Amino acid sequence: MADIEQLKQRIKDAVAASQEERRELEASLNTKRADLNTLQSQIETWVKELDLDQSNIQYTAREHVLEKFSETYRLELNDQVIDLGACKIHVRPEDGFLDTGRTLLFATSDEDDVKEIIESDGEHYISDLQFGHKRHLSQYDTLTEEIFYKLLYAWLKL
């Protein structure tokens, strides 16, 4: 009889761990959305600090889907488009954002030069986009105002 009681307890423990894993996933999805909003807000601030006469920042909601634990999780995330005239800058969560947390940054003037932005410990990091490669954080640069402005200027000069 003791074996049955131990088995029941192990089942309860396993169910509790499974439920915790699901809660952690749901919390991580909300954190990823908040991180994206923080990034887009920071970029908007940097653009506004340029005090440009003719710039426009628009947001378009796009649904992102993650299949996990035999369930479908759906989140509306914003694509950010910064219209600077002939050049538009896109800050967009990649299609697999809910899984990877990766945001794409690119300009219409050079759509082959795509940057990826990731978040770690409250900081955003940027690097050239590389599909299918898992990289160590040391291969990224911290996304700063200076790096953003240099990138923006390079894209505008094309």
Coordinates of C-alpha atoms in Angstrom, one line a residue:
M1 CA 0.0 0.0 0.0
A2 CA 2.9 2.3 0.7
D3 CA 4.0 2.0 -2.9
I4 CA 0.6 3.2 -4.2
E5 CA 0.8 6.2 -1.8
Q6 CA 4.3 7.1 -3.1
L7 CA 3.2 6.7 -6.7
K8 CA 0.2 9.0 -6.0
Q9 CA 2.5 11.6 -4.5
R10 CA 4.9 11.4 -7.4
I11 CA 2.0 11.9 -9.8
K12 CA 0.8 15.0 -7.9
D13 CA 4.4 16.3 -7.9
A14 CA 4.7 15.7 -11.7
V15 CA 1.4 17.4 -12.3
A16 CA 2.4 20.4 -10.2
A17 CA 5.7 20.6 -12.1
S18 CA 3.8 20.4 -15.4
Q19 CA 1.5 23.2 -14.4
E20 CA 4.4 25.4 -13.3
E21 CA 6.1 24.9 -16.7
R22 CA 2.9 26.1 -18.4
R23 CA 2.7 29.1 -16.1
E24 CA 6.3 29.9 -16.8
L25 CA 5.7 29.8 -20.6
E26 CA 2.7 32.1 -20.3
A27 CA 4.7 34.5 -18.2
S28 CA 7.6 34.4 -20.7
L29 CA 5.3 35.3 -23.5
N30 CA 4.1 38.4 -21.6
T31 CA 7.8 39.3 -20.9
K32 CA 8.7 39.0 -24.5
R33 CA 5.9 41.3 -25.5
A34 CA 7.0 43.8 -22.8
D35 CA 10.6 43.6 -24.1
L36 CA 9.5 44.3 -27.6
N37 CA 7.4 47.3 -26.5
T38 CA 10.4 48.6 -24.6
L39 CA 12.7 48.2 -27.6
Q40 CA 10.2 49.9 -29.9
S41 CA 9.6 52.7 -27.4
Q42 CA 13.4 53.3 -27.1
I43 CA 13.8 53.5 -30.9
E44 CA 10.9 55.9 -31.1
T45 CA 12.5 58.1 -28.5
W46 CA 15.8 58.1 -30.4
V47 CA 14.1 59.1 -33.6
K48 CA 12.1 61.8 -31.9
E49 CA 15.3 63.2 -30.3
L50 CA 16.5 63.9 -33.9
D51 CA 13.8 66.5 -34.1
L52 CA 13.1 65.7 -37.8
D53 CA 10.5 67.7 -39.7
Q54 CA 9.1 65.0 -41.8
S55 CA 9.1 61.7 -40.0
N56 CA 6.3 59.4 -39.1
I57 CA 6.2 56.3 -36.9
Q58 CA 3.4 53.8 -37.4
Y59 CA 2.5 50.6 -35.6
T60 CA 0.7 47.7 -37.2
A61 CA -0.5 44.7 -35.1
R62 CA 0.3 41.3 -36.4
E63 CA -0.7 38.0 -34.8
H64 CA 2.0 35.6 -33.7
V65 CA 1.3 32.0 -32.9
L66 CA 3.2 29.4 -30.8
E67 CA 2.2 25.8 -30.6
K68 CA 3.3 24.3 -27.3
F69 CA 2.0 21.7 -24.9
S70 CA -0.6 20.7 -27.5
E71 CA -2.1 24.2 -27.2
T72 CA -2.0 27.3 -29.5
Y73 CA -0.9 30.6 -27.9
R74 CA -1.7 33.7 -29.9
L75 CA -0.3 37.2 -29.2
E76 CA -0.8 40.4 -31.1
L77 CA 2.6 42.1 -31.5
N78 CA 3.3 45.4 -33.2
D79 CA 5.5 46.0 -36.2
Q80 CA 7.0 49.4 -36.1
V81 CA 7.7 51.4 -39.3
I82 CA 9.6 54.7 -39.2
D83 CA 9.0 56.7 -42.4
L84 CA 11.9 58.9 -43.1
G85 CA 10.9 59.7 -46.7
A86 CA 12.5 57.5 -49.3
C87 CA 13.8 55.2 -46.5
K88 CA 11.6 53.3 -44.1
I89 CA 13.0 51.6 -41.0
H90 CA 11.3 48.4 -39.9
V91 CA 11.4 47.1 -36.3
R92 CA 9.5 43.8 -36.5
P93 CA 9.3 40.7 -34.4
E94 CA 10.4 37.8 -36.5
D95 CA 7.8 35.2 -37.4
G96 CA 9.1 32.8 -34.7
F97 CA 9.4 35.6 -32.1
L98 CA 7.3 33.8 -29.4
D99 CA 9.9 31.0 -29.5
T100 CA 13.1 32.9 -30.2
G101 CA 12.5 36.5 -28.9
R102 CA 14.3 37.8 -31.9
T103 CA 13.4 41.2 -33.4
L104 CA 14.4 42.2 -36.9
L105 CA 15.7 45.7 -37.8
F106 CA 16.1 46.7 -41.5
A107 CA 15.6 49.5 -43.9
T108 CA 13.9 49.6 -47.3
S109 CA 17.0 51.2 -48.7
D110 CA 19.0 47.9 -48.1
E111 CA 16.7 44.9 -47.3
D112 CA 19.8 42.6 -47.5
D113 CA 21.3 44.3 -44.4
V114 CA 19.0 42.8 -41.8
K115 CA 20.0 43.1 -38.1
E116 CA 18.7 40.9 -35.3
I117 CA 18.0 42.3 -31.8
I118 CA 17.7 40.1 -28.8
E119 CA 17.1 40.9 -25.1
S120 CA 19.1 39.6 -22.2
D121 CA 19.0 40.8 -18.6
G122 CA 17.1 44.0 -19.5
E123 CA 19.6 45.0 -22.2
H124 CA 19.1 44.8 -26.0
Y125 CA 21.8 43.4 -28.2
I126 CA 22.3 43.7 -32.0
S127 CA 24.1 41.8 -34.6
D128 CA 23.8 40.9 -38.3
L129 CA 21.1 38.4 -38.9
Q130 CA 22.2 34.8 -39.3
F131 CA 19.5 32.2 -39.9
G132 CA 19.9 28.8 -38.2
H133 CA 22.9 29.8 -36.0
K134 CA 22.7 29.9 -32.3
R135 CA 25.3 32.4 -31.1
H136 CA 26.7 33.4 -27.8
L137 CA 25.8 36.8 -26.4
S138 CA 29.4 37.9 -26.8
Q139 CA 28.9 37.9 -30.5
Y140 CA 26.4 40.8 -30.2
D141 CA 26.9 44.5 -29.5
T142 CA 24.8 46.3 -26.9
L143 CA 22.2 48.4 -28.8
T144 CA 23.0 52.0 -27.9
E145 CA 21.9 55.3 -29.2
E146 CA 25.2 55.7 -31.0
I147 CA 25.0 52.3 -32.8
F148 CA 21.4 53.0 -33.8
Y149 CA 22.3 56.4 -35.2
K150 CA 25.3 55.1 -37.1
L151 CA 23.2 52.3 -38.6
L152 CA 20.4 54.8 -39.5
Y153 CA 22.9 57.2 -41.2
A154 CA 24.4 54.3 -43.2
W155 CA 21.0 53.3 -44.4
L156 CA 20.0 56.8 -45.3
K157 CA 23.2 57.3 -47.3
L158 CA 22.4 54.4 -49.7

